[in-house]
Coordinates of C-alpha atoms and ligand atoms in Angstrom, one line a residue:
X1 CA 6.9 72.5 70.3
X2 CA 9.1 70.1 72.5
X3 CA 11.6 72.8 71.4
X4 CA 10.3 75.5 73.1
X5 CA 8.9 73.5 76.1
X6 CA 13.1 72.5 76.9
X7 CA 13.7 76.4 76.9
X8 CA 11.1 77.2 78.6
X9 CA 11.5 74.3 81.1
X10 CA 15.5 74.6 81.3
X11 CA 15.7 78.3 82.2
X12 CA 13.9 78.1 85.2
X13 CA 15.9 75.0 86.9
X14 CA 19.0 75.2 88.5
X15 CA 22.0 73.8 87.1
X16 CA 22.5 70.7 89.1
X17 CA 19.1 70.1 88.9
X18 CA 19.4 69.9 84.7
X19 CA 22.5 67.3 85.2
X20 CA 20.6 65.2 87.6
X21 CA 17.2 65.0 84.6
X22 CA 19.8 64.6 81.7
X23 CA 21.4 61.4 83.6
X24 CA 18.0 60.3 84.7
X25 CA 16.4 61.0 81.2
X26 CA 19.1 60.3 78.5
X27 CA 17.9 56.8 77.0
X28 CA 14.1 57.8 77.1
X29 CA 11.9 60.3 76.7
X30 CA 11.8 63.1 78.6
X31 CA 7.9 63.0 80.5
X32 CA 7.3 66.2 81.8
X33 CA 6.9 65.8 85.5
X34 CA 4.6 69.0 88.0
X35 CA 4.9 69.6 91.4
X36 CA 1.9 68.4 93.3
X37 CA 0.5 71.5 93.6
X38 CA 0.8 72.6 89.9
X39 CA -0.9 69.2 89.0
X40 CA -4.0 70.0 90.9
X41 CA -4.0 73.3 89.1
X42 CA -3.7 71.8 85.7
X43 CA -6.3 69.1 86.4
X44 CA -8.7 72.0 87.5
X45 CA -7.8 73.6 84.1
X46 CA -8.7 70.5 82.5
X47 CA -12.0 69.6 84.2
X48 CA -12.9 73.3 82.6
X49 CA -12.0 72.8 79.5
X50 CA -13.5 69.2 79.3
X51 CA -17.3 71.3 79.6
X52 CA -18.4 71.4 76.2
X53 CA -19.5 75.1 75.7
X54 CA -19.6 75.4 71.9
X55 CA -21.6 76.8 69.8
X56 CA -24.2 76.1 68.4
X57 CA -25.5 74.0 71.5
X58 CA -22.8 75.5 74.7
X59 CA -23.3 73.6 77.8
X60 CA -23.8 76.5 80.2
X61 CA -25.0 75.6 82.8
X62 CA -22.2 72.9 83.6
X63 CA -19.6 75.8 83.6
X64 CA -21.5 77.7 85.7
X65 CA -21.5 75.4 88.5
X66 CA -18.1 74.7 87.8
X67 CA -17.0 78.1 88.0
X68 CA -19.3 79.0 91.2
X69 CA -17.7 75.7 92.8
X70 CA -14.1 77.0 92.2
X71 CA -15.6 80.1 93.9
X72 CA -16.6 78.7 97.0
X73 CA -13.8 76.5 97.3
X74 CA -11.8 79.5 97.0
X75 CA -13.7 81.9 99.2
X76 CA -14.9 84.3 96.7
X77 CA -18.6 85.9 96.9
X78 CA -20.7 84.9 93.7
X79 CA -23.5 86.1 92.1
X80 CA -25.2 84.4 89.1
X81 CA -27.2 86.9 86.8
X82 CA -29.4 85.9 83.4
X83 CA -30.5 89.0 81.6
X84 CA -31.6 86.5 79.0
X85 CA -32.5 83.4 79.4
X86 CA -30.2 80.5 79.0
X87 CA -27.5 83.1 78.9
X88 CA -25.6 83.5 82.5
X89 CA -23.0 85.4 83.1
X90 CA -21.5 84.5 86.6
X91 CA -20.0 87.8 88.4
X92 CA -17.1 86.5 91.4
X93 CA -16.2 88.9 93.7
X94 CA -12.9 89.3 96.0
X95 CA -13.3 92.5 98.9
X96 CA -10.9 94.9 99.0
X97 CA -10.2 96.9 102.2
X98 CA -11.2 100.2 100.7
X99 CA -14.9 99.8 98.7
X100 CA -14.5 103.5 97.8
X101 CA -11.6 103.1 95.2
X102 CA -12.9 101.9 91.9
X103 CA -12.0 98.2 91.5
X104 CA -10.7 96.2 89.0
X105 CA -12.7 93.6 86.4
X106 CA -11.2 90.2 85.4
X107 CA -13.1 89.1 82.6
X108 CA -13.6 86.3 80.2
X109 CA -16.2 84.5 77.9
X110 CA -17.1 80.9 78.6
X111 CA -18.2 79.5 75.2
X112 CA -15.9 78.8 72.5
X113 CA -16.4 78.2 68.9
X114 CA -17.4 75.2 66.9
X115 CA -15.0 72.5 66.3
X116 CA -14.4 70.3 63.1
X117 CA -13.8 66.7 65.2
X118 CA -11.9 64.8 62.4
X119 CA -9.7 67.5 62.4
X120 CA -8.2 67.4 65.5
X121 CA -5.1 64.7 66.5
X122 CA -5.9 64.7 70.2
X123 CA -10.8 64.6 70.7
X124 CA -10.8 68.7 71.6
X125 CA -12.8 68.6 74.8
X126 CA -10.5 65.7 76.2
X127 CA -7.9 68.2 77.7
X128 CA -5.3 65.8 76.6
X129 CA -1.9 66.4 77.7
X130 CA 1.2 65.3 75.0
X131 CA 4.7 64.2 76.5
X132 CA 5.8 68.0 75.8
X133 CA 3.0 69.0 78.4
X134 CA 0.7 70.2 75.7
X135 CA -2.8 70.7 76.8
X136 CA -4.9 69.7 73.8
X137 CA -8.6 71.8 73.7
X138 CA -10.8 73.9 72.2
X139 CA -10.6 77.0 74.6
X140 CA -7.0 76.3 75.8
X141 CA -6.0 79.6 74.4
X142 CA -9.7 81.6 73.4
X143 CA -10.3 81.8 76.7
X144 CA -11.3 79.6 79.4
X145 CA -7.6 79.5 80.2
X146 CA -7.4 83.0 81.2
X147 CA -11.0 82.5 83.4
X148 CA -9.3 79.8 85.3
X149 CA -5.7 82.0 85.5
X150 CA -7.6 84.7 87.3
X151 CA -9.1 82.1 90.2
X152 CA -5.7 80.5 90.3
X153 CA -3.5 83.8 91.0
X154 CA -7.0 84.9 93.5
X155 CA -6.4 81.7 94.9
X156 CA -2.9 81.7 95.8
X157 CA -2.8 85.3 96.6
X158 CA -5.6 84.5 99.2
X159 CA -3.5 81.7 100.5
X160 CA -1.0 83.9 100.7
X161 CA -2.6 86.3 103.0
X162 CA -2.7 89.2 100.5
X163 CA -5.6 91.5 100.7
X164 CA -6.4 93.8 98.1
X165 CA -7.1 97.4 98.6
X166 CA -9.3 97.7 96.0
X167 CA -12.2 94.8 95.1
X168 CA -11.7 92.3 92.1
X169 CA -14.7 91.2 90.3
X170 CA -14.2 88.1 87.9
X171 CA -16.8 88.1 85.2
X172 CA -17.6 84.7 83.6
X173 CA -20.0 85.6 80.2
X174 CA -21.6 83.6 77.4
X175 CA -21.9 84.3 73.8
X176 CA -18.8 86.5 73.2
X177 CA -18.0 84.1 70.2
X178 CA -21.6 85.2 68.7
X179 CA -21.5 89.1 69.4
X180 CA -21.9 89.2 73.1
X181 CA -25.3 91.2 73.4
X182 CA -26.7 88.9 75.6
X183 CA -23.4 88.7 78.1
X184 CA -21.2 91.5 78.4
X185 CA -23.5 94.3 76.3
X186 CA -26.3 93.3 78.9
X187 CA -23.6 92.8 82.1
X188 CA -22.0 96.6 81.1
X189 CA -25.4 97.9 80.9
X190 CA -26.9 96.8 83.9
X191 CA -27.2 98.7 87.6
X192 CA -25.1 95.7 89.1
X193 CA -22.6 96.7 87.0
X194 CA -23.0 100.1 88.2
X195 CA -22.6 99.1 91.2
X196 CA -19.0 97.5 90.9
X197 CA -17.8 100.7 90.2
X198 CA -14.9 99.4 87.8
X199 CA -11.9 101.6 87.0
X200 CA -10.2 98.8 84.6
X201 CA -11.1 96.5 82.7
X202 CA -8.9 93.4 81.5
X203 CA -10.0 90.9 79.0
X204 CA -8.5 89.1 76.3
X205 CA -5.4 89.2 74.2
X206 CA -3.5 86.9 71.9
X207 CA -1.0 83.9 72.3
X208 CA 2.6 85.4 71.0
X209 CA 5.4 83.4 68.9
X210 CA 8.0 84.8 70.6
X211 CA 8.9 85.6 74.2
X212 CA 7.1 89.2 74.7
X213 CA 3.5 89.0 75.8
X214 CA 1.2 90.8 73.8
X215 CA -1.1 93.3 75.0
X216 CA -4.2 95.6 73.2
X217 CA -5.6 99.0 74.3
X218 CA -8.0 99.3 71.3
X219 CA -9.5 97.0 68.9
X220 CA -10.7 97.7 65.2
X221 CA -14.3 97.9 64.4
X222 CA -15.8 95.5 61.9
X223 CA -17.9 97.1 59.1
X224 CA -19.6 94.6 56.7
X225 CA -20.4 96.1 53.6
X226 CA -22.3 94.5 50.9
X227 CA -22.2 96.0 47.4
X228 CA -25.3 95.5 45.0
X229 CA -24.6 96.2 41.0
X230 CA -28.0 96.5 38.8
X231 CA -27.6 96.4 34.9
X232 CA -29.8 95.3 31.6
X233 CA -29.8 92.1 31.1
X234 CA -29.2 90.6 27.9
X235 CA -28.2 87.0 26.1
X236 CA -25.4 85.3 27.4
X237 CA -23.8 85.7 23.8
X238 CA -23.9 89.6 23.8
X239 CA -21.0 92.0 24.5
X240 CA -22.6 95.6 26.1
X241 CA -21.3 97.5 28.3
X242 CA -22.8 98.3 32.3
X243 CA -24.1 94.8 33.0
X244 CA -24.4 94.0 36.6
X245 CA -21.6 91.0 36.8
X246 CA -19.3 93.7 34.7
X247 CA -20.0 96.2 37.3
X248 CA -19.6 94.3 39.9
X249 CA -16.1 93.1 38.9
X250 CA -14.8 96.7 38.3
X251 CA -15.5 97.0 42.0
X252 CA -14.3 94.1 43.3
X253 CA -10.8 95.1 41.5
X254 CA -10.7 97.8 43.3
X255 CA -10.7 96.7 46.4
X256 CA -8.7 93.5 45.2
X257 CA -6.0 96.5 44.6
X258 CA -6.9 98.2 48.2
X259 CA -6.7 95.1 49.9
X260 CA -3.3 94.2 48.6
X261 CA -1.6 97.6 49.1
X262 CA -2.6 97.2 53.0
X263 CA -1.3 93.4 52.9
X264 CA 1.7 94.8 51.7
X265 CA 2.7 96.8 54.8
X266 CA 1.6 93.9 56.7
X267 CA 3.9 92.1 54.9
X268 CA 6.8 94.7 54.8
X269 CA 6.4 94.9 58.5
X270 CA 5.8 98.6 58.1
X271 CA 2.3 98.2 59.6
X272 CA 1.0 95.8 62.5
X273 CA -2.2 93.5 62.0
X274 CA -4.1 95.8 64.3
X275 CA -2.8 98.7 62.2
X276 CA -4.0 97.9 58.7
X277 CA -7.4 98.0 56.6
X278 CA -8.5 94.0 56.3
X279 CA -10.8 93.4 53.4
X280 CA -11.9 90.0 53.0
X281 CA -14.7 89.2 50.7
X282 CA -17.0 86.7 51.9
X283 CA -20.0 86.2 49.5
X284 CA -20.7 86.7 45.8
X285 CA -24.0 86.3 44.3
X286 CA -25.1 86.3 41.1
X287 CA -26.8 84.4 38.6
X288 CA -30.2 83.1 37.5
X289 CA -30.9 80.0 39.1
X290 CA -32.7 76.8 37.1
X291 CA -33.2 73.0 37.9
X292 CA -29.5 71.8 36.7
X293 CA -27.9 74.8 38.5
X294 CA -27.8 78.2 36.8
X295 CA -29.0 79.7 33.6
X296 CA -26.2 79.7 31.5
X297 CA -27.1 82.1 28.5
X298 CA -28.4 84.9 30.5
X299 CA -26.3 87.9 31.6
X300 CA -28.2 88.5 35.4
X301 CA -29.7 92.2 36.2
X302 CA -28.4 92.0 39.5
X303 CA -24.8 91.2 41.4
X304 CA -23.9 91.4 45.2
X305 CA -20.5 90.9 47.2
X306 CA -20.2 91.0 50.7
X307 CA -16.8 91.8 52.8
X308 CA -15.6 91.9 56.3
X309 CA -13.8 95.2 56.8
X310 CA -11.9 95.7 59.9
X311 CA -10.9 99.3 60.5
X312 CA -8.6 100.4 63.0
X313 CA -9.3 103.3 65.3
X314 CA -6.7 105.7 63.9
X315 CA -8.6 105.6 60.4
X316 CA -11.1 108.3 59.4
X317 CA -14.4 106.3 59.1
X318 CA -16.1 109.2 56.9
X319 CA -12.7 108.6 54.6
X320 CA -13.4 105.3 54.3
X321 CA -16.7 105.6 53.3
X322 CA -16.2 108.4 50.8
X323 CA -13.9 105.7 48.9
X324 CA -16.5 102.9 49.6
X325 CA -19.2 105.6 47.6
X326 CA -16.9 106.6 45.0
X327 CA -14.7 103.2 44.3
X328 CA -16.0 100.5 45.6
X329 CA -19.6 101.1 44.8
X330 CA -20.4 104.3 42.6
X331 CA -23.8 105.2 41.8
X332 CA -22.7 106.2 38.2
X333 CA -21.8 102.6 37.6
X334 CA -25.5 101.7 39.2
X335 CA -24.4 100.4 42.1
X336 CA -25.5 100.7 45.7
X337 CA -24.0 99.9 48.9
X338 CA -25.2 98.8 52.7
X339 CA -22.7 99.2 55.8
X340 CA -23.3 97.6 58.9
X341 CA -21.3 98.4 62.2
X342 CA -21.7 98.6 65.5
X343 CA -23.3 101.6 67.0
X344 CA -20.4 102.5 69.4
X345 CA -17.8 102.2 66.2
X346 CA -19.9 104.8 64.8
X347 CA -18.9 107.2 67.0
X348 CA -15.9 109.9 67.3
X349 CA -12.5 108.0 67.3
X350 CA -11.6 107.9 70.5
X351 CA -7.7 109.5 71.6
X352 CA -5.6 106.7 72.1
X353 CA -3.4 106.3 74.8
X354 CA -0.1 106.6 75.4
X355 CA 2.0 104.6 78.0
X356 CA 4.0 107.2 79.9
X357 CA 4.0 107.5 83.4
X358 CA 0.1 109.9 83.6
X359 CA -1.1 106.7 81.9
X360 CA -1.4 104.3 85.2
X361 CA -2.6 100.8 83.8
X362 CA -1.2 100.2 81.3
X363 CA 2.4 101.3 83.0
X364 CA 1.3 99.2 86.4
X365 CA 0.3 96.2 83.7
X366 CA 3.9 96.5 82.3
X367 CA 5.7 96.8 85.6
X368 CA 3.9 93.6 87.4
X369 CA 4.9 91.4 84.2
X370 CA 8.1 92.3 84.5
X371 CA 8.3 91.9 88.3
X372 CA 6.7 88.3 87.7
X373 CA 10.0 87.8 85.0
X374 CA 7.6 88.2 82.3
X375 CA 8.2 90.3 78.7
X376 CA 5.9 92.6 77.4
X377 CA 5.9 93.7 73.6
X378 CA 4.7 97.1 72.1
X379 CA 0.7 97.9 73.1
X380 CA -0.7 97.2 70.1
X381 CA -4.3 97.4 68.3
X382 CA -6.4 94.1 68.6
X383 CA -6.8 93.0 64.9
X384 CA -10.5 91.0 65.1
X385 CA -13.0 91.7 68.0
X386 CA -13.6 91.2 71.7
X387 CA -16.6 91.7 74.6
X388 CA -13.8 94.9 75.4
X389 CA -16.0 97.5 72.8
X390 CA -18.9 97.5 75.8
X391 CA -17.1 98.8 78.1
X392 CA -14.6 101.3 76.3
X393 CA -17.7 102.9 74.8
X394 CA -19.0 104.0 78.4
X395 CA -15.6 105.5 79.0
X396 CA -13.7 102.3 80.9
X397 CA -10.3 101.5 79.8
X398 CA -10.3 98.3 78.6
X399 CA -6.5 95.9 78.1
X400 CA -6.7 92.9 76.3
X401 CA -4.4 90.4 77.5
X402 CA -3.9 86.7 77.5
X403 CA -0.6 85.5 78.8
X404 CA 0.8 83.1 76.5
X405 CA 4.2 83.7 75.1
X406 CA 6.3 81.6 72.7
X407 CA 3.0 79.9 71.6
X408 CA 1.5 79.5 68.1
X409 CA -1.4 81.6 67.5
X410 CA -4.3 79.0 67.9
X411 CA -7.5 80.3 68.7
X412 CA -10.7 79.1 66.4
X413 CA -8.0 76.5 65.0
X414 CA -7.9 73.0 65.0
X415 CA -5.5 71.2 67.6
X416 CA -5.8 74.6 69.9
X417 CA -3.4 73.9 72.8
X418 CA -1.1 75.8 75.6
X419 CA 1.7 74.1 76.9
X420 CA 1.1 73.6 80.7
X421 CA 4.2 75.3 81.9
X422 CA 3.1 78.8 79.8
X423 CA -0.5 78.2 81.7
X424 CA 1.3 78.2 85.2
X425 CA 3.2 80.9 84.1
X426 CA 0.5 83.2 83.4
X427 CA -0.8 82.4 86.8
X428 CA 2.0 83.9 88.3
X429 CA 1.9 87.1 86.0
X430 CA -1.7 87.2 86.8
X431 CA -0.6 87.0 90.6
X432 CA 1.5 89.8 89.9
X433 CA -0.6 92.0 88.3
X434 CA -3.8 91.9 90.2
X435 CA -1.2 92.4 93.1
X436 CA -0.2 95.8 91.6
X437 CA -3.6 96.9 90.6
X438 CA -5.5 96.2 93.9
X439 CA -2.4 98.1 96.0
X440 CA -2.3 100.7 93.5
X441 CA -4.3 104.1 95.4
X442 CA -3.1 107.2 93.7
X443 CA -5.6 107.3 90.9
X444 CA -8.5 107.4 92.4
X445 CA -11.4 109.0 90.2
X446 CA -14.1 107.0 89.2
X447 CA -14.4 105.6 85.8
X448 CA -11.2 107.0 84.0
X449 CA -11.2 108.0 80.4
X450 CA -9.7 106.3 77.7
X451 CA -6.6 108.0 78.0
X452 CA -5.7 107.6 81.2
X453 CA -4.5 104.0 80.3
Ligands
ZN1 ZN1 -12.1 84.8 72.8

């Protein structure tokens, strides 16, 4: 990683100024070194992501005052709402000039996912910070990074004496990381949400490898599908045909086949990870239980499998479940099958959009990261799941994006981090882009469709 830091670090200095740290620095190490300024802003990022918010027990309540503190030291109107209890989800607000024009939503989950302690080199809710300027923590890159990105760029943009034309709402929600029914379902439901009259949405993304941003206009919808086999039973000794376990194999070769001809593509690079079928199985049970473990001469009556299945939203769901009903889990091999998805993945698939120049988000998001000397990669289909879903059913368009280039991939991993010079970075993309969205006037209809990203 001290690698990419250099690059990173080099390309923005001026010559001389490289000369002057390689004389300075030669015989040690080089200690990465912020302007005053940026070190407040890092230490703020820190004090964040020292507020233990995971799961199963998510301090809430300490990052809600955080967050509503950073508010009124920045000058931003709050509002604190609990549709359930324990569950807040803290809505910011910044005026724009014009409350007509629908405004924009920054949003991003405070809670982050468990964390395996003797995993990690660096304790994960220490915010440590390497020599390469490494900032070690769970939530460095899933999300609270982003959250604090948003008030940074609001922050300096204020300071700047910019004022937006159309109103920025920050949302601050709980319990993405378990579903998010009690934040952002509950927050997109609601009459105050009404009331914000959103016309974009941006949330999450991924942390790229390479120097080109990512950035999702869709996501694919999980389906988990549990397959049940029934058959005689009989001595463990006997060879008959239609047992449950026998049954239960056949299926689970074929999708053993299915899920390796869509790993393929992944593989060839024909497809993106947003663009295949993932099958992962995740539970098999079978077996007649006794004292010393399992019976062990007795073929069982019944066998189950369970698999995540993540479809993406250019795939015919009815399609897919004819092949789950005829290959995966045929009724003339006695077996049975249960899918469970989200109500709004049951529905039509939506159109998706395009980015030409009708399309005015997605095109504004591109320009203002390129403005801010920023690279953005090919829109692409977000490959595991997001709050995003709430708000695209009622019609919103929703981007994911989470400004962290040449970074590994990190989130729910152990040793999560984000090099502080990517984090200040993204501030200044962020700066960018809320700059173009709150000038931008010409689309002015409420709540635009999907495919008017
Ligand atoms: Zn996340």
């Amino acid at each position: 990683m001290e690698e990419i830091y250099e690059t990173c670090f080099l390309s923005s200095v001026p010559r001389f100024l490289i000369s002057f740290l390689f004389f300075l620095f030669t015989s040690t190490v080089v200690v990465v070194s912020l302007p005053e300024d940026s070190s407040a802003i890092i230490s703020r990022f820190q004090q964040y992501l020292r507020i233990n918010t995971a799961h199963p027990n998510p301090d809430y309540s300490a990052a809600v005052d955080f967050i509503l503190s950073q508010a009124k030291t920045i000058g931003l109107e709050s509002q604190s709402l609990e549709f359930v209890k324990g569950m807040p989800v803290v809505v910011l607000k910044w005026a724009g000039t014009n409350p007509d024009l629908p405004s924009i939503l920054l949003n991003s989950h405070t809670d982050v996912v468990a964390v395996e302690h003797n995993k990690w080199t660096h304790p994960p809710f220490d915010a440590h910070i390497d020599q390469a300027g490494n900032i070690y923590a769970r939530g460095s890159q899933d999300m609270k990074s982003v959250g604090m990105q948003y008030l940074e760029a609001i922050r300096r943009l204020k300071n700047s004496g910019f004022q937006p034309v159309r109103s920025v709402y920050v949302s601050f929600v709980p319990d993405e990381e378990i579903g998010g029914h009690d934040g952002a379902e509950k927050l997109a439901e609601s009459e105050e949400f009404q009331k914000m009259n959103v016309g974009i949405l941006l949330d999450e993304g991924l942390a790229s490898t390479n120097e080109n941003y990512r950035v999702f206009f869709a996501e694919r919808s999980p389906w988990w599908l549990v397959i049940k086999a029934t058959g005689s039973p009989g001595h463990g000794s006997k060879l008959y045909d239609n047992s449950a376990v026998e049954n239960l194999m056949k299926s689970i070769e074929s999708v053993r086949r299915f899920r390796a001809a869509q790993f393929d593509m992944l593989k060839a690079g024909l497809k993106e990870a947003g663009e295949v079928i993932s099958v992962t199985m995740v539970f098999l049970k079978a077996g007649t239980p006794s004292p010393t473990g399992f019976v062990m001469n007795l073929q069982p009556s019944e066998a189950e499998a369970g698999f995540d299945i993540r479809i993406p939203p250019t795939v015919d769901a009815k399609l897919m479940e004819k092949r789950i009903g005829e290959e995966w889990a045929p009724s003339s091999r006695n077996m049975t099958f249960e899918v469970w998805k989200k109500e709004f993945f049951k529905r039509k698939v939506p159109v998706l959009p395009v980015t030409d120049g009708s399309k005015p988000w997605l095109a504004l998001l591109e320009g203002a990261v390129k403005k801010a000397n920023g690279k953005l990669g090919k829109p692409e289909v977000f490959q595991a799941s997001t709050d995003s879903p709430f708000y695209r059913q009622r019609g919103l368009p929703a981007i994911g994006f989470s400004p962290m280039a040449n970074t590994p991939i990190l989130l729910h991993d152990h040793n999560e981090f984000l090099n502080q010079v990517e984090y200040l970075k993204g501030i200044e993309i962020y700066e960018s882009i809320i700059e173009a969205y709150t000038s931008y006037t010409d689309h002015t209809r409420n709540a635009a469709s999907r495919d008017e990203l």
